[in-house]
CSV table of C-alpha atoms in Angstrom, one decimal:
chain,number,residue,atom,x,y,z
O,1,UNK,CA,124.8,62.7,111.8
O,2,UNK,CA,121.4,62.4,113.7
O,3,UNK,CA,118.3,61.3,111.8
O,4,UNK,CA,115.8,63.9,110.6
O,5,UNK,CA,113.1,64.4,113.1
O,6,UNK,CA,109.4,64.9,112.7
O,7,UNK,CA,107.2,66.1,115.6
O,8,UNK,CA,103.4,65.4,115.3
O,9,UNK,CA,101.2,67.5,117.4
O,10,UNK,CA,98.0,65.6,118.2
O,11,UNK,CA,96.8,62.0,118.9
O,12,UNK,CA,93.5,61.8,117.0
O,13,UNK,CA,92.7,59.4,114.2
O,14,UNK,CA,94.6,61.3,111.5
O,15,UNK,CA,97.6,61.9,113.7
O,16,UNK,CA,97.7,58.3,114.8
O,17,UNK,CA,97.6,56.9,111.3
O,18,UNK,CA,100.3,59.4,110.2
O,19,UNK,CA,102.6,58.4,113.1
O,20,UNK,CA,102.1,54.7,112.4
O,21,UNK,CA,102.9,55.2,108.7
O,22,UNK,CA,106.0,57.3,109.5
O,23,UNK,CA,107.1,54.7,112.0
O,24,UNK,CA,107.5,52.1,109.2
O,25,UNK,CA,109.5,54.4,107.0
O,26,UNK,CA,112.6,52.5,105.7
O,27,UNK,CA,115.1,55.4,106.3
O,28,UNK,CA,116.1,56.6,109.8
O,29,UNK,CA,113.6,59.0,111.4
O,30,UNK,CA,113.2,60.4,114.9
O,31,UNK,CA,109.5,60.8,115.7
O,32,UNK,CA,108.1,62.9,118.5
O,33,UNK,CA,104.4,62.8,119.6
O,34,UNK,CA,103.1,65.9,121.2
O,35,UNK,CA,99.8,66.1,123.1
O,36,UNK,CA,98.1,67.9,126.0
O,37,UNK,CA,97.0,64.4,127.1
O,38,UNK,CA,100.3,62.8,128.2
O,39,UNK,CA,98.8,59.3,128.5
O,40,UNK,CA,97.5,59.4,124.9
O,41,UNK,CA,100.9,60.6,123.7
O,42,UNK,CA,102.7,57.7,125.5
O,43,UNK,CA,100.3,55.2,124.0
O,44,UNK,CA,100.8,56.4,120.5
O,45,UNK,CA,104.5,56.6,121.0
O,46,UNK,CA,104.6,53.0,122.2
O,47,UNK,CA,102.4,51.9,119.2
O,48,UNK,CA,104.8,53.7,116.8
O,49,UNK,CA,107.7,51.8,118.3
O,50,UNK,CA,105.8,48.6,117.8
O,51,UNK,CA,105.1,49.4,114.2
O,52,UNK,CA,108.8,50.2,113.6
O,53,UNK,CA,109.8,46.9,115.1
O,54,UNK,CA,107.3,44.9,113.1
O,55,UNK,CA,108.4,46.7,109.9
O,56,UNK,CA,112.1,46.4,110.7
O,57,UNK,CA,112.3,50.2,110.4
O,58,UNK,CA,115.1,52.2,112.1
O,59,UNK,CA,112.6,54.7,113.5
O,60,UNK,CA,112.7,56.0,117.1
O,61,UNK,CA,109.7,57.7,118.8
O,62,UNK,CA,109.4,59.8,122.0
O,63,UNK,CA,106.2,61.1,123.6
O,64,UNK,CA,105.9,64.6,125.1
O,65,UNK,CA,103.2,66.4,127.1
O,66,UNK,CA,102.5,69.6,125.2
O,67,UNK,CA,99.6,72.0,125.6
O,68,UNK,CA,99.4,74.6,122.8
O,69,UNK,CA,97.7,77.0,125.1
O,70,UNK,CA,100.8,77.1,127.3
O,71,UNK,CA,103.2,79.0,125.1
O,72,UNK,CA,106.3,78.8,127.5
O,73,UNK,CA,106.0,75.1,127.7
O,74,UNK,CA,105.7,74.6,124.0
O,75,UNK,CA,108.7,76.9,123.3
O,76,UNK,CA,110.9,75.0,125.8
O,77,UNK,CA,110.0,71.7,124.3
O,78,UNK,CA,110.6,72.8,120.7
O,79,UNK,CA,113.8,74.5,121.6
O,80,UNK,CA,115.0,71.2,123.2
O,81,UNK,CA,113.7,68.9,120.5
O,82,UNK,CA,114.4,71.1,117.5
O,83,UNK,CA,112.4,69.0,115.1
O,84,UNK,CA,113.2,69.2,111.4
O,85,UNK,CA,109.4,69.4,110.7
O,86,UNK,CA,106.4,70.0,113.0
O,87,UNK,CA,103.1,68.7,111.8
O,88,UNK,CA,100.0,70.3,113.5
O,89,UNK,CA,97.2,67.7,113.6
O,90,UNK,CA,95.3,69.2,116.6
O,91,UNK,CA,92.6,71.8,116.6
O,92,UNK,CA,89.7,73.1,118.6
O,93,UNK,CA,87.1,71.4,116.4
O,94,UNK,CA,86.4,67.8,115.6
O,95,UNK,CA,84.3,67.0,112.6
O,96,UNK,CA,83.1,63.9,114.5
O,97,UNK,CA,81.1,66.1,116.9
O,98,UNK,CA,78.2,66.2,114.5
O,99,UNK,CA,77.6,62.5,115.0
O,100,UNK,CA,79.0,61.9,118.5
O,101,UNK,CA,77.5,65.0,120.2
O,102,UNK,CA,74.8,66.7,118.0
O,103,UNK,CA,73.6,70.0,119.3
O,104,UNK,CA,72.4,73.4,118.1
O,105,UNK,CA,76.1,74.1,117.4
O,106,UNK,CA,76.5,71.2,114.9
O,107,UNK,CA,73.2,72.2,113.4
O,108,UNK,CA,74.6,75.7,112.7
O,109,UNK,CA,77.7,74.2,111.0
O,110,UNK,CA,75.4,72.0,108.9
O,111,UNK,CA,73.6,75.1,107.7
O,112,UNK,CA,76.6,77.5,107.4
O,113,UNK,CA,79.3,75.0,106.1
O,114,UNK,CA,82.5,73.7,107.5
O,115,UNK,CA,84.3,76.9,106.7
O,116,UNK,CA,82.8,78.5,109.7
O,117,UNK,CA,85.1,76.5,111.9
O,118,UNK,CA,88.2,78.1,110.4
O,119,UNK,CA,89.1,80.2,113.5
O,120,UNK,CA,88.8,77.1,115.6
O,121,UNK,CA,90.9,75.1,113.2
O,122,UNK,CA,93.6,77.8,113.0
O,123,UNK,CA,94.1,78.6,116.7
O,124,UNK,CA,96.5,75.8,117.7
O,125,UNK,CA,98.3,76.1,114.4
O,126,UNK,CA,99.0,79.8,115.0
O,127,UNK,CA,100.2,79.0,118.6
O,128,UNK,CA,102.6,76.4,117.3
O,129,UNK,CA,103.8,78.6,114.5
O,130,UNK,CA,104.6,81.4,116.9
O,131,UNK,CA,106.4,79.0,119.2
O,132,UNK,CA,108.5,77.7,116.3
O,133,UNK,CA,109.4,81.3,115.3
O,134,UNK,CA,110.7,82.0,118.8
O,135,UNK,CA,112.2,78.7,119.8
O,136,UNK,CA,112.9,76.6,116.7
O,137,UNK,CA,113.1,78.9,113.6
O,138,UNK,CA,114.6,76.3,111.4
O,139,UNK,CA,111.7,73.9,111.9
O,140,UNK,CA,109.5,73.4,108.8
O,141,UNK,CA,105.8,74.0,109.7
O,142,UNK,CA,103.1,71.7,108.2
O,143,UNK,CA,99.5,72.2,109.1
O,144,UNK,CA,97.0,69.4,108.7
O,145,UNK,CA,94.0,71.1,110.2
O,146,UNK,CA,91.7,72.4,107.4
O,147,UNK,CA,94.8,73.5,105.5
O,148,UNK,CA,92.9,74.5,102.3
O,149,UNK,CA,91.5,77.5,104.2
O,150,UNK,CA,93.8,77.9,107.3
O,151,UNK,CA,97.1,77.9,105.5
O,152,UNK,CA,96.4,81.2,103.6
O,153,UNK,CA,95.6,82.8,107.0
O,154,UNK,CA,98.8,81.5,108.6
O,155,UNK,CA,100.9,82.8,105.7
O,156,UNK,CA,99.2,86.2,105.9
O,157,UNK,CA,100.1,86.3,109.6
O,158,UNK,CA,103.8,85.7,108.6
O,159,UNK,CA,103.9,82.0,109.6
O,160,UNK,CA,106.1,80.2,107.0
O,161,UNK,CA,103.7,77.2,106.6
O,162,UNK,CA,105.1,74.9,104.0
O,163,UNK,CA,102.0,72.9,103.2
O,164,UNK,CA,99.1,70.8,104.5
O,165,UNK,CA,98.2,67.1,104.4
O,166,UNK,CA,95.1,65.1,103.4
O,167,UNK,CA,92.1,66.3,101.4
O,168,UNK,CA,93.4,66.6,97.8
O,169,UNK,CA,96.0,64.0,98.6
O,170,UNK,CA,93.3,61.7,99.9
O,171,UNK,CA,91.3,62.0,96.7
O,172,UNK,CA,94.4,61.7,94.5
O,173,UNK,CA,95.6,58.5,96.2
O,174,UNK,CA,92.2,56.9,95.9
O,175,UNK,CA,92.0,58.0,92.2
O,176,UNK,CA,95.4,56.5,91.4
O,177,UNK,CA,94.1,53.2,92.8
O,178,UNK,CA,90.8,53.3,90.8
O,179,UNK,CA,92.5,54.4,87.6
O,180,UNK,CA,95.3,51.9,88.0
O,181,UNK,CA,97.9,54.7,87.9
O,182,UNK,CA,101.2,53.3,89.1
O,183,UNK,CA,103.2,56.6,88.6
O,184,UNK,CA,101.6,59.5,90.5
O,185,UNK,CA,103.2,62.0,88.1
O,186,UNK,CA,100.7,60.9,85.5
O,187,UNK,CA,97.8,62.4,87.5
O,188,UNK,CA,97.1,66.1,88.1
O,189,UNK,CA,94.2,67.0,90.3
O,190,UNK,CA,92.8,70.3,91.5
O,191,UNK,CA,90.5,69.7,94.5
O,192,UNK,CA,89.5,71.6,97.6
O,193,UNK,CA,88.6,70.2,101.0
O,194,UNK,CA,85.0,70.8,99.9
O,195,UNK,CA,85.4,68.0,97.2
O,196,UNK,CA,85.4,65.4,99.9
O,197,UNK,CA,81.7,65.8,99.4
O,198,UNK,CA,79.7,65.9,96.1
O,199,UNK,CA,79.4,69.5,94.9
O,200,UNK,CA,76.0,70.9,94.0
O,201,UNK,CA,76.7,71.0,90.2
O,202,UNK,CA,79.0,69.2,87.8
O,203,UNK,CA,80.6,72.6,86.9
O,204,UNK,CA,81.9,72.8,90.5
O,205,UNK,CA,83.5,69.3,90.5
O,206,UNK,CA,87.2,68.7,90.9
O,207,UNK,CA,89.4,68.9,87.8
O,208,UNK,CA,91.6,66.1,86.7
O,209,UNK,CA,94.2,65.4,84.0
O,210,UNK,CA,95.6,62.0,83.2
O,211,UNK,CA,98.8,61.9,81.1
O,212,UNK,CA,98.3,65.5,80.3
O,213,UNK,CA,94.7,65.2,79.0
O,214,UNK,CA,91.7,66.5,80.9
O,215,UNK,CA,89.6,63.7,82.2
O,216,UNK,CA,86.2,63.5,84.0
O,217,UNK,CA,86.9,62.2,87.5
O,218,UNK,CA,83.4,62.6,88.9
O,219,UNK,CA,82.3,59.0,88.7
O,220,UNK,CA,85.5,57.8,90.4
O,221,UNK,CA,85.3,60.4,93.1
O,222,UNK,CA,81.7,59.5,93.9
O,223,UNK,CA,82.8,56.0,94.7
O,224,UNK,CA,85.5,57.3,97.0
O,225,UNK,CA,83.1,59.7,98.8
O,226,UNK,CA,80.9,56.8,99.8
O,227,UNK,CA,83.6,55.6,102.1
O,228,UNK,CA,83.4,56.5,105.8
O,229,UNK,CA,85.3,59.5,107.0
O,230,UNK,CA,87.5,57.3,109.1
O,231,UNK,CA,88.7,55.4,106.0
O,232,UNK,CA,89.3,58.7,104.1
O,233,UNK,CA,91.3,60.0,107.1
O,234,UNK,CA,93.4,56.9,107.1
O,235,UNK,CA,94.2,57.2,103.4
O,236,UNK,CA,95.1,60.9,103.7
O,237,UNK,CA,97.3,60.3,106.7
O,238,UNK,CA,99.2,57.4,105.2
O,239,UNK,CA,99.6,59.4,102.0
O,240,UNK,CA,101.3,62.2,104.0
O,241,UNK,CA,104.2,60.0,105.1
O,242,UNK,CA,106.1,60.2,101.7
O,243,UNK,CA,106.0,64.0,101.3
O,244,UNK,CA,107.0,64.5,104.9
O,245,UNK,CA,110.0,62.2,104.4
O,246,UNK,CA,111.0,64.1,101.3
O,247,UNK,CA,110.5,67.4,103.1
O,248,UNK,CA,112.9,66.5,105.9
O,249,UNK,CA,115.5,64.8,103.6
O,250,UNK,CA,114.7,61.2,104.6
O,251,UNK,CA,113.3,60.0,101.3
O,252,UNK,CA,113.2,60.6,97.6
O,253,UNK,CA,111.6,63.5,95.9
O,254,UNK,CA,107.8,63.2,96.0
O,255,UNK,CA,105.5,63.8,93.1
O,256,UNK,CA,101.8,63.9,94.2
O,257,UNK,CA,99.3,66.3,95.7
O,258,UNK,CA,99.0,68.4,98.8
O,259,UNK,CA,96.6,71.1,100.2
O,260,UNK,CA,97.7,74.6,101.1
O,261,UNK,CA,101.3,74.6,99.6
O,262,UNK,CA,103.1,77.8,100.5
O,263,UNK,CA,99.9,79.1,102.1
O,264,UNK,CA,97.8,78.9,99.0
O,265,UNK,CA,94.1,78.1,99.2
O,266,UNK,CA,92.9,74.7,98.1
O,267,UNK,CA,94.8,71.6,96.9
O,268,UNK,CA,97.2,71.2,94.0
O,269,UNK,CA,99.6,68.8,92.3
O,270,UNK,CA,103.1,69.3,93.8
O,271,UNK,CA,106.7,68.2,93.8
O,272,UNK,CA,108.3,68.0,97.3
O,273,UNK,CA,112.0,68.0,98.0
O,274,UNK,CA,114.2,68.8,100.9
O,275,UNK,CA,112.6,71.8,102.6
O,276,UNK,CA,110.7,72.8,99.4
O,277,UNK,CA,107.3,72.4,97.9
O,278,UNK,CA,106.6,73.5,94.3
O,279,UNK,CA,103.4,73.4,92.2
O,280,UNK,CA,103.3,70.8,89.5
O,281,UNK,CA,100.5,72.0,87.3
O,282,UNK,CA,99.5,70.4,83.9
O,283,UNK,CA,100.5,72.1,80.7
O,284,UNK,CA,98.3,75.1,79.9
O,285,UNK,CA,97.2,75.9,83.4
O,286,UNK,CA,98.8,78.9,85.0
O,287,UNK,CA,99.5,79.4,88.7
O,288,UNK,CA,97.0,82.3,88.7
O,289,UNK,CA,94.3,80.2,87.2
O,290,UNK,CA,94.8,77.3,89.6
O,291,UNK,CA,94.8,79.6,92.6
O,292,UNK,CA,91.6,81.4,91.5
O,293,UNK,CA,89.9,78.1,90.8
O,294,UNK,CA,90.6,76.8,94.3
O,295,UNK,CA,89.6,80.2,95.8
O,296,UNK,CA,86.2,79.9,94.0
O,297,UNK,CA,85.7,76.3,95.1
O,298,UNK,CA,86.3,77.2,98.7
O,299,UNK,CA,83.0,78.9,98.7
O,300,UNK,CA,81.4,75.4,98.7
O,301,UNK,CA,82.5,75.2,102.4
O,302,UNK,CA,80.7,78.5,103.1
O,303,UNK,CA,83.7,80.8,103.0
O,304,UNK,CA,86.0,82.3,100.4
O,305,UNK,CA,89.6,82.6,101.6
O,306,UNK,CA,91.8,84.7,99.4
O,307,UNK,CA,95.5,84.1,99.0
O,308,UNK,CA,96.0,87.2,101.3
O,309,UNK,CA,94.2,85.4,104.1
O,310,UNK,CA,91.0,87.5,103.9
O,311,UNK,CA,88.0,85.4,104.8
O,312,UNK,CA,84.5,86.2,103.4
O,313,UNK,CA,81.4,84.3,104.5
O,314,UNK,CA,79.0,83.3,101.7
O,315,UNK,CA,75.5,84.7,102.0
O,316,UNK,CA,73.9,81.4,103.3
O,317,UNK,CA,76.6,81.0,105.8
O,318,UNK,CA,76.3,84.5,107.1
O,319,UNK,CA,72.5,84.3,107.3
O,320,UNK,CA,72.8,81.1,109.4
O,321,UNK,CA,75.4,82.6,111.7
O,322,UNK,CA,73.5,85.8,112.2
O,323,UNK,CA,70.6,83.9,113.6
O,324,UNK,CA,72.8,83.5,116.6
O,325,UNK,CA,75.3,86.3,116.3
O,326,UNK,CA,73.4,89.3,115.0
O,327,UNK,CA,76.3,91.5,114.0
O,328,UNK,CA,78.6,88.8,112.8
O,329,UNK,CA,81.0,90.2,110.2
O,330,UNK,CA,80.7,89.1,106.6
O,331,UNK,CA,84.5,89.6,106.1
O,332,UNK,CA,87.5,89.4,108.4
O,333,UNK,CA,91.2,89.7,108.0
O,334,UNK,CA,93.9,87.6,109.6
O,335,UNK,CA,94.5,90.3,112.2
O,336,UNK,CA,90.8,89.9,113.3
O,337,UNK,CA,91.4,86.2,114.0
O,338,UNK,CA,91.8,86.4,117.8
O,339,UNK,CA,88.5,88.4,118.2
O,340,UNK,CA,86.5,86.2,115.8
O,341,UNK,CA,87.9,83.1,117.5
O,342,UNK,CA,87.0,84.1,121.0
O,343,UNK,CA,83.4,85.2,120.0
O,344,UNK,CA,82.9,81.9,118.1
O,345,UNK,CA,84.1,79.9,121.1
O,346,UNK,CA,81.6,81.6,123.3
O,347,UNK,CA,78.9,81.0,120.8
O,348,UNK,CA,79.8,77.4,120.6
O,349,UNK,CA,79.6,77.0,124.3
O,350,UNK,CA,76.1,78.4,124.4
O,351,UNK,CA,74.8,76.4,121.4
O,352,UNK,CA,76.3,73.1,122.7
O,353,UNK,CA,73.9,73.4,125.6
O,354,UNK,CA,70.9,73.5,123.3
O,355,UNK,CA,69.6,70.4,121.5
O,356,UNK,CA,69.8,70.2,117.7
O,357,UNK,CA,66.6,71.2,116.0
O,358,UNK,CA,64.3,68.4,115.1
O,359,UNK,CA,64.7,67.3,111.5
O,360,UNK,CA,61.5,67.8,109.5
O,361,UNK,CA,59.6,64.6,108.8
O,362,UNK,CA,60.5,63.2,105.3
O,363,UNK,CA,57.8,63.7,102.7
O,364,UNK,CA,56.2,60.5,101.4
O,365,UNK,CA,57.1,59.2,98.0
O,366,UNK,CA,55.3,61.0,95.2
O,367,UNK,CA,53.1,58.0,94.5
O,368,UNK,CA,51.8,58.2,98.1
O,369,UNK,CA,51.3,61.9,98.4
O,370,UNK,CA,47.7,62.7,98.9
O,371,UNK,CA,46.7,59.1,99.2
O,372,UNK,CA,44.2,58.0,101.9
O,373,UNK,CA,44.9,55.1,104.2
């Protein structure tokens, strides 16, 4: 019997850390790296094979050129490879742009919130989902691109997305370390992508339970949030190896946390087995309450995404967007995704050509305000 196979679409920092972690998995796995940049795919594939050899793991890894914008090519590749699971780690927006290439576009996102990028995060995931439906219908789809908000949209479009990676899993892994929790089943955490940052008020903070008892996790999360995004990405990616192994039948049942399970908004405690993901909520918390809580916290990213995939922009986000797109809709459904995506891409192209607005000069400390030199 051939080993279970996992295809990872993307070669960025998150995808790279995930592939390296999977390469060291102790049970047989066949990895496939997919990228529109064939050279990067080859490099990551070779690195994965090095990690497998160093760890004495029975993993194999192949690299493939794959451009999600070329549907026929993707379908032929997926039909040939037939991966047990496909993990989408590639999108049309990189959070790193705000520091590497600041512009009027990144300034808009700073004002409107990360949720505005949802159509750009979803585009490749939708293309891969459609390719799987046509060419590899037995493949399990996992989306790691803003899954807290994108996965409900995918599910509403009929794409059977199983779950996401990162975000709540990143925070939960770091919490287990800080709380000295050796059995992840002891921890239950509700957290949205937005909780990678400090919320405006304590009432909007993530919710945690330890050994079935509600516990304040704010102080521990603050320490985690001070880490650089690269470090958080690495933790989230490595944390994704165990649930993926469980999902494809190459590892034991996983008890931990994942975002976007079964297309739900936000992140939850879960149990993962072969081709299944189930919520693992603390006693006294209903599925409906947990889903509503995550829907509400999604507004911290500037958008509210319902379990039916409907996207509503919060008032500040809409006001920021309408400074550049005067009749931007305040609400759109999954069927509106292509139009919203295309308009947002054109807007991004225009705003990228403009410099970021100058930041206002910081006010002097109160003790110096009004002082004369």
